[in-house]
PDB file of C-alpha atoms in Angstrom:
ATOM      1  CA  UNK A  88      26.791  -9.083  17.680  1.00 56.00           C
ATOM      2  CA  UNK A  89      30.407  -8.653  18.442  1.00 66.00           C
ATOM      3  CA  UNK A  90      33.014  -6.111  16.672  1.00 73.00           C
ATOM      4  CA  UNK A  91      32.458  -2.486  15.421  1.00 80.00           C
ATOM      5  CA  UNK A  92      30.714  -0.730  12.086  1.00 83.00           C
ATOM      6  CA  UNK A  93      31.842   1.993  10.880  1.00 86.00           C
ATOM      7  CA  UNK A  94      29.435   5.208   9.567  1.00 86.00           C
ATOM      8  CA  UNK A  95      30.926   8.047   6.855  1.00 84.00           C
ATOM      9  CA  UNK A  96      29.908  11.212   7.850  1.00 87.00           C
ATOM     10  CA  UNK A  97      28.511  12.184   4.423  1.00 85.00           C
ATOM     11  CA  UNK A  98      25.766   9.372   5.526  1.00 86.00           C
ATOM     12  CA  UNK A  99      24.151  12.830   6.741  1.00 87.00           C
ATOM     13  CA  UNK A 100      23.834  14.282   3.027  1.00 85.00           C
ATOM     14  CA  UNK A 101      21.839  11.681   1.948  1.00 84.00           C
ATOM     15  CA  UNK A 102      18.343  10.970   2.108  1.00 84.00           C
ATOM     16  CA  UNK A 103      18.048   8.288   4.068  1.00 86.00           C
ATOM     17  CA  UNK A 104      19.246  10.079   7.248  1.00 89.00           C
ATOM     18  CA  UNK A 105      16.236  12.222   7.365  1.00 87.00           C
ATOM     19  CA  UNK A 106      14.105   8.963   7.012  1.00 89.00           C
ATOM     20  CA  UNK A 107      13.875   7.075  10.870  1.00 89.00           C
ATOM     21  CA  UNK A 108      12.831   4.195   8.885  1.00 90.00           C
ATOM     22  CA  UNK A 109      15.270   3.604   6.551  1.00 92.00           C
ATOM     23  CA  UNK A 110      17.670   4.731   8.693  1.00 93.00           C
ATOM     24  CA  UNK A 111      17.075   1.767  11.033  1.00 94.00           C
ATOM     25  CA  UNK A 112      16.645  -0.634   8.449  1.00 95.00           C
ATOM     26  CA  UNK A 113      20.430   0.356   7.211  1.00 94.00           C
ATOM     27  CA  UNK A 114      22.284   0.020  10.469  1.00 95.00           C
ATOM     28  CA  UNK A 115      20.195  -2.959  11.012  1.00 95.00           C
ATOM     29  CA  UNK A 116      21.460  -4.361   7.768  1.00 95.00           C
ATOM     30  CA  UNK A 117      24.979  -3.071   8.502  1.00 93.00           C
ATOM     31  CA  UNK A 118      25.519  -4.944  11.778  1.00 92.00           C
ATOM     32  CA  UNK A 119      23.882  -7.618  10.935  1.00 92.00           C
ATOM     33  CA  UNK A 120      25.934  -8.457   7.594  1.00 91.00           C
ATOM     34  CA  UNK A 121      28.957 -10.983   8.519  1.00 88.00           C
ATOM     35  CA  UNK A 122      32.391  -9.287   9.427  1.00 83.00           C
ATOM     36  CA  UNK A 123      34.225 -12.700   7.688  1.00 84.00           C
ATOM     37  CA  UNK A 124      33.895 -15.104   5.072  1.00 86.00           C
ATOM     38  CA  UNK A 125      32.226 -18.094   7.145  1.00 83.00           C
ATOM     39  CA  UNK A 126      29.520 -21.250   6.536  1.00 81.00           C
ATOM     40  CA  UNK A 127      26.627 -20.714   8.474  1.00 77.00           C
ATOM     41  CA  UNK A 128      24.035 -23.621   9.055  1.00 74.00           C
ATOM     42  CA  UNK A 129      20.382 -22.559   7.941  1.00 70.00           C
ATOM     43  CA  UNK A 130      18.182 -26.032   8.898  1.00 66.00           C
ATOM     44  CA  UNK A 131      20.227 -28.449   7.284  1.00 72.00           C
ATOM     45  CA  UNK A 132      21.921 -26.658   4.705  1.00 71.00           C
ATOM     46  CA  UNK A 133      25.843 -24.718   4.500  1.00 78.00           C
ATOM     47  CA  UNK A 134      25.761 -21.021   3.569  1.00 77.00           C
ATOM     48  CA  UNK A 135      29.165 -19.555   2.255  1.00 84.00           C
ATOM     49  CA  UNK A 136      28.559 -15.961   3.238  1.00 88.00           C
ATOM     50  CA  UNK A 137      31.668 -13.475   2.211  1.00 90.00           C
ATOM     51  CA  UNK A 138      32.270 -10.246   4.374  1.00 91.00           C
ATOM     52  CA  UNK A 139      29.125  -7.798   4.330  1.00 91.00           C
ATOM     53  CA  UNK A 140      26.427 -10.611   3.305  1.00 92.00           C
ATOM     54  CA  UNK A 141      23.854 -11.848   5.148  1.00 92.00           C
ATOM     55  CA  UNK A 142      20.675 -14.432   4.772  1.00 91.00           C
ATOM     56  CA  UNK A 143      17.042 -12.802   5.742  1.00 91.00           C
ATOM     57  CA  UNK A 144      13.788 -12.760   4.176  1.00 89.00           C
ATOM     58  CA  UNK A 145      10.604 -10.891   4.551  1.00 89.00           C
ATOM     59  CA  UNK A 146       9.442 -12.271   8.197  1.00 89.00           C
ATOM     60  CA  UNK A 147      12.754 -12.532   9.125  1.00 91.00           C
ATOM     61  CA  UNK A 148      13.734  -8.705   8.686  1.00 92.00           C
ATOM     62  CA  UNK A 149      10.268  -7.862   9.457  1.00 92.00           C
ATOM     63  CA  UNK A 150      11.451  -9.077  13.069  1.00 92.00           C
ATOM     64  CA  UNK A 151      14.466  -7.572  13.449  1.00 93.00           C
ATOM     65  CA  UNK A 152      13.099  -4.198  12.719  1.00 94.00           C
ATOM     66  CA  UNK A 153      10.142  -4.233  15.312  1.00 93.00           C
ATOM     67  CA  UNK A 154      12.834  -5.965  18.221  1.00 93.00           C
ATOM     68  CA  UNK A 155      13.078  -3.283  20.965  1.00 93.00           C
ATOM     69  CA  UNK A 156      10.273  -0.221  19.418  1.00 92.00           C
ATOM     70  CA  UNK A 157       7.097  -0.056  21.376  1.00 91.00           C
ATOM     71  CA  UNK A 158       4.003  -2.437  20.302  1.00 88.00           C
ATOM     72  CA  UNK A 159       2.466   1.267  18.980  1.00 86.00           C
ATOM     73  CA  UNK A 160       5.687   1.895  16.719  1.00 87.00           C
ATOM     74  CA  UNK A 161       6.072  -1.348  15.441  1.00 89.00           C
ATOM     75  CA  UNK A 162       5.343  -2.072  11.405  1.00 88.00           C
ATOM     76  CA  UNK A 163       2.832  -5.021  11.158  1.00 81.00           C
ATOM     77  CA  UNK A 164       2.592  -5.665   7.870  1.00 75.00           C
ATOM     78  CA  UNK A 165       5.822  -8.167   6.721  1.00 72.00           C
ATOM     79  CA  UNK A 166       5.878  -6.337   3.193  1.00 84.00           C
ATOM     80  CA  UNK A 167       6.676  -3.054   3.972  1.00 88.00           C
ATOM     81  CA  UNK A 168      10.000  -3.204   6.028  1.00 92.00           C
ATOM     82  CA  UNK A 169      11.196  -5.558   2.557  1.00 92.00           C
ATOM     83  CA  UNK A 170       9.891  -3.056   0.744  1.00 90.00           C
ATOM     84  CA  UNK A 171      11.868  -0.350   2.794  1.00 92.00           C
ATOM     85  CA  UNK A 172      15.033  -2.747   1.665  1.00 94.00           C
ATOM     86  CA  UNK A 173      14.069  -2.372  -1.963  1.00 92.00           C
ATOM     87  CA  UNK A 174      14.287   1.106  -1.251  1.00 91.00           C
ATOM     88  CA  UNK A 175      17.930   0.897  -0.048  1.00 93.00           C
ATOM     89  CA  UNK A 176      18.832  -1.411  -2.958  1.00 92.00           C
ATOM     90  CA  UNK A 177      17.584   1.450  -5.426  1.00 90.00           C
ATOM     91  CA  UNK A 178      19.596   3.925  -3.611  1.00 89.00           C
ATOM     92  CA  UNK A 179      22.598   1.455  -4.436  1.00 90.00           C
ATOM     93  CA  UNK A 180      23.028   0.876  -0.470  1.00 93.00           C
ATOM     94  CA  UNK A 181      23.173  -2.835  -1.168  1.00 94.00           C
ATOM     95  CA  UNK A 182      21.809  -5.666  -3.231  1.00 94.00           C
ATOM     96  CA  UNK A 183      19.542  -8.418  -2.718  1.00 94.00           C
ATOM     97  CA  UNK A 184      19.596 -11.662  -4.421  1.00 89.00           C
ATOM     98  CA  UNK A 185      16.102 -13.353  -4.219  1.00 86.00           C
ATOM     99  CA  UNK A 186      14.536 -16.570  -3.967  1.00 78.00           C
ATOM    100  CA  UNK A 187      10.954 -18.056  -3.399  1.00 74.00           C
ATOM    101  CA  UNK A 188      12.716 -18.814   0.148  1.00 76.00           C
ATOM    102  CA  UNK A 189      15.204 -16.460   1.327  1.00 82.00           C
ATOM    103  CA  UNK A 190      17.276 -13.797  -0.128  1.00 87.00           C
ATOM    104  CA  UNK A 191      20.913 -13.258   0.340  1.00 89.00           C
ATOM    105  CA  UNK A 192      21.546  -9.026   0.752  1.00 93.00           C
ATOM    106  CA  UNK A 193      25.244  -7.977   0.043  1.00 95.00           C
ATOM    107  CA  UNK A 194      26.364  -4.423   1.123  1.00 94.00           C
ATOM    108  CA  UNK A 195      27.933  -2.431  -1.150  1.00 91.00           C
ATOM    109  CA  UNK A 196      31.695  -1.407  -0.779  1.00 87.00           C
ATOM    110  CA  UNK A 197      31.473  -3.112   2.739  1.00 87.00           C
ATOM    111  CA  UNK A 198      35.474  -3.567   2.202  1.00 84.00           C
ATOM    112  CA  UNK A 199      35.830   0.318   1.110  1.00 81.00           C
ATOM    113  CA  UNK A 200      34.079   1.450   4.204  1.00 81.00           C
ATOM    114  CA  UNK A 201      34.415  -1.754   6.716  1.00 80.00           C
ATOM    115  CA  UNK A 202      38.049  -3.033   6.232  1.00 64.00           C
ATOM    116  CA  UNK A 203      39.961  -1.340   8.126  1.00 55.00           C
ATOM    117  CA  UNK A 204      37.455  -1.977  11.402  1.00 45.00           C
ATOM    118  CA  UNK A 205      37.673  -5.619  11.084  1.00 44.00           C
ATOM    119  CA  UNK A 206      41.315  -5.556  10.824  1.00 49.00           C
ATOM    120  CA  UNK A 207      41.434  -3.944  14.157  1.00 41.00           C
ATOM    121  CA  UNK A 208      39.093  -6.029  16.023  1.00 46.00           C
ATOM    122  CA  UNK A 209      41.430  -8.922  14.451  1.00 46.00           C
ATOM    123  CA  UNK A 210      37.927 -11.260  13.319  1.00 43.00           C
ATOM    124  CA  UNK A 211      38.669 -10.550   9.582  1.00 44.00           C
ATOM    125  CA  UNK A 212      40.739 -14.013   8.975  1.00 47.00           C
ATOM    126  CA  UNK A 213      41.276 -12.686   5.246  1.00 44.00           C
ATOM    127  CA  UNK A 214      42.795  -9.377   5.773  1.00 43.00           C
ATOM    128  CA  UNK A 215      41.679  -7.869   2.530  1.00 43.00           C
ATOM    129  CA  UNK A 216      43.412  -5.291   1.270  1.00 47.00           C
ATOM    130  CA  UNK A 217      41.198  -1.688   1.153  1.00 42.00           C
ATOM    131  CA  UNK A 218      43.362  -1.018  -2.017  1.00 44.00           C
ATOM    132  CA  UNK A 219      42.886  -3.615  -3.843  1.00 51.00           C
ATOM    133  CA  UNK A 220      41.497  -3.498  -7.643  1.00 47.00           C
ATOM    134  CA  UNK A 221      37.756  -2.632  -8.192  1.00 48.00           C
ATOM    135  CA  UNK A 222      37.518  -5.820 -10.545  1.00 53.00           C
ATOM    136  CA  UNK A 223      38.709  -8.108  -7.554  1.00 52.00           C
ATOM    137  CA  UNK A 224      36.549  -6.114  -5.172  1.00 46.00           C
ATOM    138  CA  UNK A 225      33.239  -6.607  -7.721  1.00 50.00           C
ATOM    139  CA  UNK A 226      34.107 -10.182  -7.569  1.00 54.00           C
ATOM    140  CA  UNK A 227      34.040 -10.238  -3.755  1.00 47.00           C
ATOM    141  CA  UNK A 228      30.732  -8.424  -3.355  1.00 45.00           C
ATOM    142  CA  UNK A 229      29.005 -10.695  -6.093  1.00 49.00           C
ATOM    143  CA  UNK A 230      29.891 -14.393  -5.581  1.00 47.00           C
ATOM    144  CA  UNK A 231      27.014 -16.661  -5.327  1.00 42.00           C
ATOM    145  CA  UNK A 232      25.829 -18.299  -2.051  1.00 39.00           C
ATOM    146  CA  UNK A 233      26.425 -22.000  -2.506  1.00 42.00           C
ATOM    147  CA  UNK A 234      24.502 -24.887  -1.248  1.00 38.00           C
ATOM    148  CA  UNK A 235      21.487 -23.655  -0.244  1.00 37.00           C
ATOM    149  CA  UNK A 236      18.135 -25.083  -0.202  1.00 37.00           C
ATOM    150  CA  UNK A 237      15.074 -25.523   1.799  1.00 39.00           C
ATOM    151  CA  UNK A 238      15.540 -22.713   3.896  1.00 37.00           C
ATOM    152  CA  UNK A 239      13.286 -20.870   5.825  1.00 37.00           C
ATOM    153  CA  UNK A 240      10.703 -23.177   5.140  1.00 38.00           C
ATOM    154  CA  UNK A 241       8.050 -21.253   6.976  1.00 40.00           C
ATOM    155  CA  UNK A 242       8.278 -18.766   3.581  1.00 41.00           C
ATOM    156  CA  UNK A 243       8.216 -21.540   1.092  1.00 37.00           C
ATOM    157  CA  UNK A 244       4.478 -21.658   0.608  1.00 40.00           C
ATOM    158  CA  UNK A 245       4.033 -17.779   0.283  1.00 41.00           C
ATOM    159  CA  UNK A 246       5.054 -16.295  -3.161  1.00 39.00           C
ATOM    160  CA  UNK A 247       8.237 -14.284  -2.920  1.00 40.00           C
ATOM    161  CA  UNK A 248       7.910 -10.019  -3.266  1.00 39.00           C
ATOM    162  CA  UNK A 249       7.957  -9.292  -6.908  1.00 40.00           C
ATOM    163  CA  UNK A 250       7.897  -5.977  -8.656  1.00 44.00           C
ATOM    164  CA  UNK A 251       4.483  -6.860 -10.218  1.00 54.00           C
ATOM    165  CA  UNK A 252       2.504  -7.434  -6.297  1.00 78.00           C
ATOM    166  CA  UNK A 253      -0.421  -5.724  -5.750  1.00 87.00           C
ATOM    167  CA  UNK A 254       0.720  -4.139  -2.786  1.00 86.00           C
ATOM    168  CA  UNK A 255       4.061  -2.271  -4.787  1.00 79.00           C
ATOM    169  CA  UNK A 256       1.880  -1.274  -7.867  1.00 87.00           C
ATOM    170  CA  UNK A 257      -0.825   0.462  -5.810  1.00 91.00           C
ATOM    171  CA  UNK A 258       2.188   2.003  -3.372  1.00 85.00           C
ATOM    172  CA  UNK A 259       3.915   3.256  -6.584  1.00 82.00           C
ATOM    173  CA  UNK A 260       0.621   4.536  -7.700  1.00 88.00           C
ATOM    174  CA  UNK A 261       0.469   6.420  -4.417  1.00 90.00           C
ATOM    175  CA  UNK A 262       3.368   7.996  -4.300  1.00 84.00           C
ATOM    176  CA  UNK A 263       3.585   8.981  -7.592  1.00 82.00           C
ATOM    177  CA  UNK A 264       0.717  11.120  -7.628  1.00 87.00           C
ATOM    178  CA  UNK A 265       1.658  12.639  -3.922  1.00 84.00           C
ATOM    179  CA  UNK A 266       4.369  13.677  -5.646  1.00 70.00           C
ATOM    180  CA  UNK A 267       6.457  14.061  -2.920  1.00 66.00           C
ATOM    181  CA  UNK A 268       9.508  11.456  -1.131  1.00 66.00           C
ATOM    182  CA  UNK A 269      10.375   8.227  -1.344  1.00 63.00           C
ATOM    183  CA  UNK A 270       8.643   6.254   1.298  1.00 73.00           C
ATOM    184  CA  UNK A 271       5.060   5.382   2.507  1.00 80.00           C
ATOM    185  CA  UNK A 272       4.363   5.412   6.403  1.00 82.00           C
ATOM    186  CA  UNK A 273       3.592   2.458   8.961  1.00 81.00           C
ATOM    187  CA  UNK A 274       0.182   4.087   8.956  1.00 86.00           C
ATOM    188  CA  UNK A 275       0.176   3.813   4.650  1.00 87.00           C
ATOM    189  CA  UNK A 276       1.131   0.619   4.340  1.00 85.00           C
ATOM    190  CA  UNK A 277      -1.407  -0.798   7.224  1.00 87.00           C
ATOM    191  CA  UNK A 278      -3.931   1.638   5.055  1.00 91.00           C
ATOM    192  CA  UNK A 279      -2.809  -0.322   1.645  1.00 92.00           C
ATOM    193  CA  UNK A 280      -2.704  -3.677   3.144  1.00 89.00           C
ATOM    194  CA  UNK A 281      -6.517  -3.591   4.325  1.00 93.00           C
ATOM    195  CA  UNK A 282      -7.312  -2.459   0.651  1.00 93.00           C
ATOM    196  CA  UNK A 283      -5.790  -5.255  -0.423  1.00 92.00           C
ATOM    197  CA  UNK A 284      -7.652  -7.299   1.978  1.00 91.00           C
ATOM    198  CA  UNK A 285     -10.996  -6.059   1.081  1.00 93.00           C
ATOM    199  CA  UNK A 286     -10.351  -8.109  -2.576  1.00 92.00           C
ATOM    200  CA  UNK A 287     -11.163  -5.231  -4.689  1.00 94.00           C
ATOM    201  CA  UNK A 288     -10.052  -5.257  -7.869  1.00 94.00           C
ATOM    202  CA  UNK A 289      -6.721  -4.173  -8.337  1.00 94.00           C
ATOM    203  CA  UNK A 290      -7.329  -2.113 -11.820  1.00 93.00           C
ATOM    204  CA  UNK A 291     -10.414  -0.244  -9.713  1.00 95.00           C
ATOM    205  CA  UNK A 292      -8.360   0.570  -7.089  1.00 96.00           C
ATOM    206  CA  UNK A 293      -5.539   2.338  -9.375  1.00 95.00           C
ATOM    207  CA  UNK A 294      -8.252   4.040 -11.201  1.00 95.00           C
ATOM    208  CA  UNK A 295      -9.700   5.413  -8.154  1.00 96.00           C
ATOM    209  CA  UNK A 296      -6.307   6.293  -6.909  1.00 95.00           C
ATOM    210  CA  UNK A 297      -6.317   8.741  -9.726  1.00 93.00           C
ATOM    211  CA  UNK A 298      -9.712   9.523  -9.818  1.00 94.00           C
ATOM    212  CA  UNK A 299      -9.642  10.623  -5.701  1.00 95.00           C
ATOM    213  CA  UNK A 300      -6.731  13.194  -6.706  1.00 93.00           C
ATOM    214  CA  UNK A 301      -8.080  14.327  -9.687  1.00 93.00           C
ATOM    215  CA  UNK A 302     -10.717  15.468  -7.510  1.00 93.00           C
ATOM    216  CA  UNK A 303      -9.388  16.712  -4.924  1.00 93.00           C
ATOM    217  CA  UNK A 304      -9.282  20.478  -4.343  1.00 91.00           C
ATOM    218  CA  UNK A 305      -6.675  22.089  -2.036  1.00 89.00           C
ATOM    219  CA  UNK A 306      -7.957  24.790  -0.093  1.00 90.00           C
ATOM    220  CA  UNK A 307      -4.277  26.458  -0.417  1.00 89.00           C
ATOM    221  CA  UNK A 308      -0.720  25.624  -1.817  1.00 84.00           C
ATOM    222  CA  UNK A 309       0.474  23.387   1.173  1.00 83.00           C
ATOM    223  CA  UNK A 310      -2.638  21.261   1.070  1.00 87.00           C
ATOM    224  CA  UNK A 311      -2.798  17.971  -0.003  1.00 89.00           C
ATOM    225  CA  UNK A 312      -3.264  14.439   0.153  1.00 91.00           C
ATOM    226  CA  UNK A 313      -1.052  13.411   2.575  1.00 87.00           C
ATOM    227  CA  UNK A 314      -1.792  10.372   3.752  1.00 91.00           C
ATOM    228  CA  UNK A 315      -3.240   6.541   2.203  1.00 94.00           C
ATOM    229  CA  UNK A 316      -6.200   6.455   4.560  1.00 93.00           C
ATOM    230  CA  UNK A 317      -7.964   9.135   2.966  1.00 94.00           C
ATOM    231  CA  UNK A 318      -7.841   7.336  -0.573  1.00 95.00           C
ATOM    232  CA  UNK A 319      -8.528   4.604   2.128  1.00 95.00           C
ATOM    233  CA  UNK A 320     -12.258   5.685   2.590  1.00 94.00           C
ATOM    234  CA  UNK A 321     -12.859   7.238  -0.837  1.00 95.00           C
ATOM    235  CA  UNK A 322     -11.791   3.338  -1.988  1.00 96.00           C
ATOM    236  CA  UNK A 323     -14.040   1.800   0.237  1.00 96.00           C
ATOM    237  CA  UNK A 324     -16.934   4.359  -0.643  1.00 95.00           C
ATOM    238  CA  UNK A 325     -16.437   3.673  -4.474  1.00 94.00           C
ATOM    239  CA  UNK A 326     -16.554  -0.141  -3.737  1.00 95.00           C
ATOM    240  CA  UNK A 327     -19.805  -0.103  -1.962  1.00 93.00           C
ATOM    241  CA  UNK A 328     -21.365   2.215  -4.102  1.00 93.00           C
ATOM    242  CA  UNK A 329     -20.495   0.022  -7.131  1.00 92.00           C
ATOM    243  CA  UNK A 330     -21.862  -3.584  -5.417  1.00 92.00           C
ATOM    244  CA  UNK A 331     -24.940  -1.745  -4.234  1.00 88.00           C
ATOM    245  CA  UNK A 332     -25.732   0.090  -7.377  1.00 76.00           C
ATOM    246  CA  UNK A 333     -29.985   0.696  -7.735  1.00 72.00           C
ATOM    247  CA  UNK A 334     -31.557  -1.532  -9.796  1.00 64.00           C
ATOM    248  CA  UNK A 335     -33.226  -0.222 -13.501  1.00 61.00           C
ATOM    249  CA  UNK A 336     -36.050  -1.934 -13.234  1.00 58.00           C
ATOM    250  CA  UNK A 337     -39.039  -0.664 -11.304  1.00 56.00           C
ATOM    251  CA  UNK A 338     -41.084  -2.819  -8.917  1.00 55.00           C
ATOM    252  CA  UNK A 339     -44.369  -4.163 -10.405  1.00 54.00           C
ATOM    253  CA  UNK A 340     -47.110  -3.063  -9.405  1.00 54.00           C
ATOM    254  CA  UNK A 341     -50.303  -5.045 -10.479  1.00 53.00           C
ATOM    255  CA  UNK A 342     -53.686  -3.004 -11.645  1.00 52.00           C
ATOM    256  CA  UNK A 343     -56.245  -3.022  -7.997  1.00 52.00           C
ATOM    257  CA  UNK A 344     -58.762  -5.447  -8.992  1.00 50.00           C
ATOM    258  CA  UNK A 345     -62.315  -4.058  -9.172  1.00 52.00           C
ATOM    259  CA  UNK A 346     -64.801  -5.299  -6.813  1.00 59.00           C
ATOM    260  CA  UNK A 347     -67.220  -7.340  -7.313  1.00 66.00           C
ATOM    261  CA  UNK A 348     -69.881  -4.487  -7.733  1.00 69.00           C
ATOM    262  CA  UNK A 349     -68.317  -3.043 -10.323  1.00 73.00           C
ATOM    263  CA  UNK A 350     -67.737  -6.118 -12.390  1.00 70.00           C
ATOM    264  CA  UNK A 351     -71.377  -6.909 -11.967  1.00 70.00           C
ATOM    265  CA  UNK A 352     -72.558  -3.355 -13.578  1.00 75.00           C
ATOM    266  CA  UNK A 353     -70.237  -3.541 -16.370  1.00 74.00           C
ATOM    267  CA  UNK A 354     -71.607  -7.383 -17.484  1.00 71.00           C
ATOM    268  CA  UNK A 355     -75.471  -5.847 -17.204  1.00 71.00           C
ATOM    269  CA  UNK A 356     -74.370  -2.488 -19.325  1.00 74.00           C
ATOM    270  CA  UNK A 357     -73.141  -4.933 -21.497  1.00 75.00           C
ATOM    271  CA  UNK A 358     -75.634  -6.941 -22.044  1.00 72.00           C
ATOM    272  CA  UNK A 359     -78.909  -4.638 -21.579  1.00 71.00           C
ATOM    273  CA  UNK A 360     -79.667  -5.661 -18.294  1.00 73.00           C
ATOM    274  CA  UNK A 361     -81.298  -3.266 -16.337  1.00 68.00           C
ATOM    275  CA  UNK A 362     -79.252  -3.170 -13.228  1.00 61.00           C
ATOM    276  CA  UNK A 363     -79.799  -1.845  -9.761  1.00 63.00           C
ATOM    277  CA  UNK A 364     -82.960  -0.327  -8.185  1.00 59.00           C
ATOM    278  CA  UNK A 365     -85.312   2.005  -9.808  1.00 51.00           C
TER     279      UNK A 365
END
């Protein structure tokens, strides 16, 4: 944690600065990418890491986003803050390499913007040039990571974020018909997560994403849905009416026997038998 970064001040025309959460998650990124080319021992492996790469995965930045906030501002579920670094990726803020164990992130232009910091805190041991070609500088920014294996083995067993997971197909759903920015809230993804949990379908719960704002009537223009709990509970209220539907078929109800008088008179009518007093 030693050394400077270095901010452009048209960081404040962008989007991200008006997001607190991706704005955290970049400078995290920023100081946290390495200031040198270096090997760095993960377990019992040698990572090659050139200047403005670094080795994380989803716990792992999970952590390093919630270290220092409040236990009420912290992001609990481990999906959304890598998420959040998708996010940055599309935005062309950096790129991630993945694995089914780690993934190795790589900010972009880190020697356009970095450079000439590291040169005067004297830890760059390279001393690129900031002028050099943008072939040479292309080749910087995307050499492999070498070597590596087994690492964080605490993430080997879960299945790595794809673009197909449940949880970024019902987010994309989401925001797409909010219409409206490019992130989901703490609150959201908490919202999204205990969906998910509930092991509903995942084709009923995009239908009834749709279905909830196709029926939903502003009361003027600056209403809205504005927030994943309230598809939260019309979810919830679909699912239970669906698995507790009323059954077609009525209850039978057998004929009340006739007593034993009655029976009695109906065998003597029958059978010309005189029956009763008289």
């Amino acid at each position: 944690m030693r050394g400077w970064i270095k901010l452009h001040r048209k960081l404040r025309e962008n989007p991200v600065f008006n997001n607190p959460n991706l704005l955290r998650l970049w400078l995290i990124c920023l100081t946290e990418a390495s200031h040198k080319h270096h090997q760095q021992m993960i377990g019992n492996q040698v990572v090659e890491l050139e200047p403005g790469q670094f080795v994380t995965g989803r716990y792992d930045i999970a952590e390093m986003f919630n270290k220092g906030l409040r236990k009420s501002d912290q992001v609990t579920g481990k999906v959304t803050v890598y998420r959040w670094l998708e996010k940055l990726e599309e935005m062309n803020f950096l790129s991630i390499k993945k694995s089914n164990k780690f993934s190795v992130v790589t900010i972009n232009k880190w020697a356009l913007y970095q450079q000439e910091i590291n040169e005067v805190d004297h830890q760059n041991d390279h001393q690129m040039n900031i002028k050099r070609s943008s072939d040479e500088h292309q080749m910087i920014t995307n050499k492999n990571v070498k070597n590596v294996k087994n690492v964080y083995e605490e993430e080997e067993e879960r299945s790595p974020v794809g673009n197909d997971s449940p949880f970024q197909q019902i987010e994309d759903k989401y925001l797409s018909r909010r219409g409206g920015g490019l992130m989901i809230t703490p609150n959201d993804a908490q919202a999204i997560e205990r969906i998910i949990q509930e092991q509903i379908p995942l084709e009923d719960i995009l239908v009834w994403i749709d279905e909830i704002f196709d029926q939903y009537r502003p009361r003027h223009r600056a209403d809205g849905i504005k927030s994943f709990s309230y598809l939260e509970k019309g979810i919830l209220d679909r699912w239970h009416a669906k698995n507790n539907q009323p059954s077609n078929i009525s209850e039978f109800k057998p004929k009340r026997q006739q007593d034993n008088l009655s029976v009695l008179e109906a065998y003597a009518k029958e059978n010309g038998i005189k029956f009763g007093g008289g």
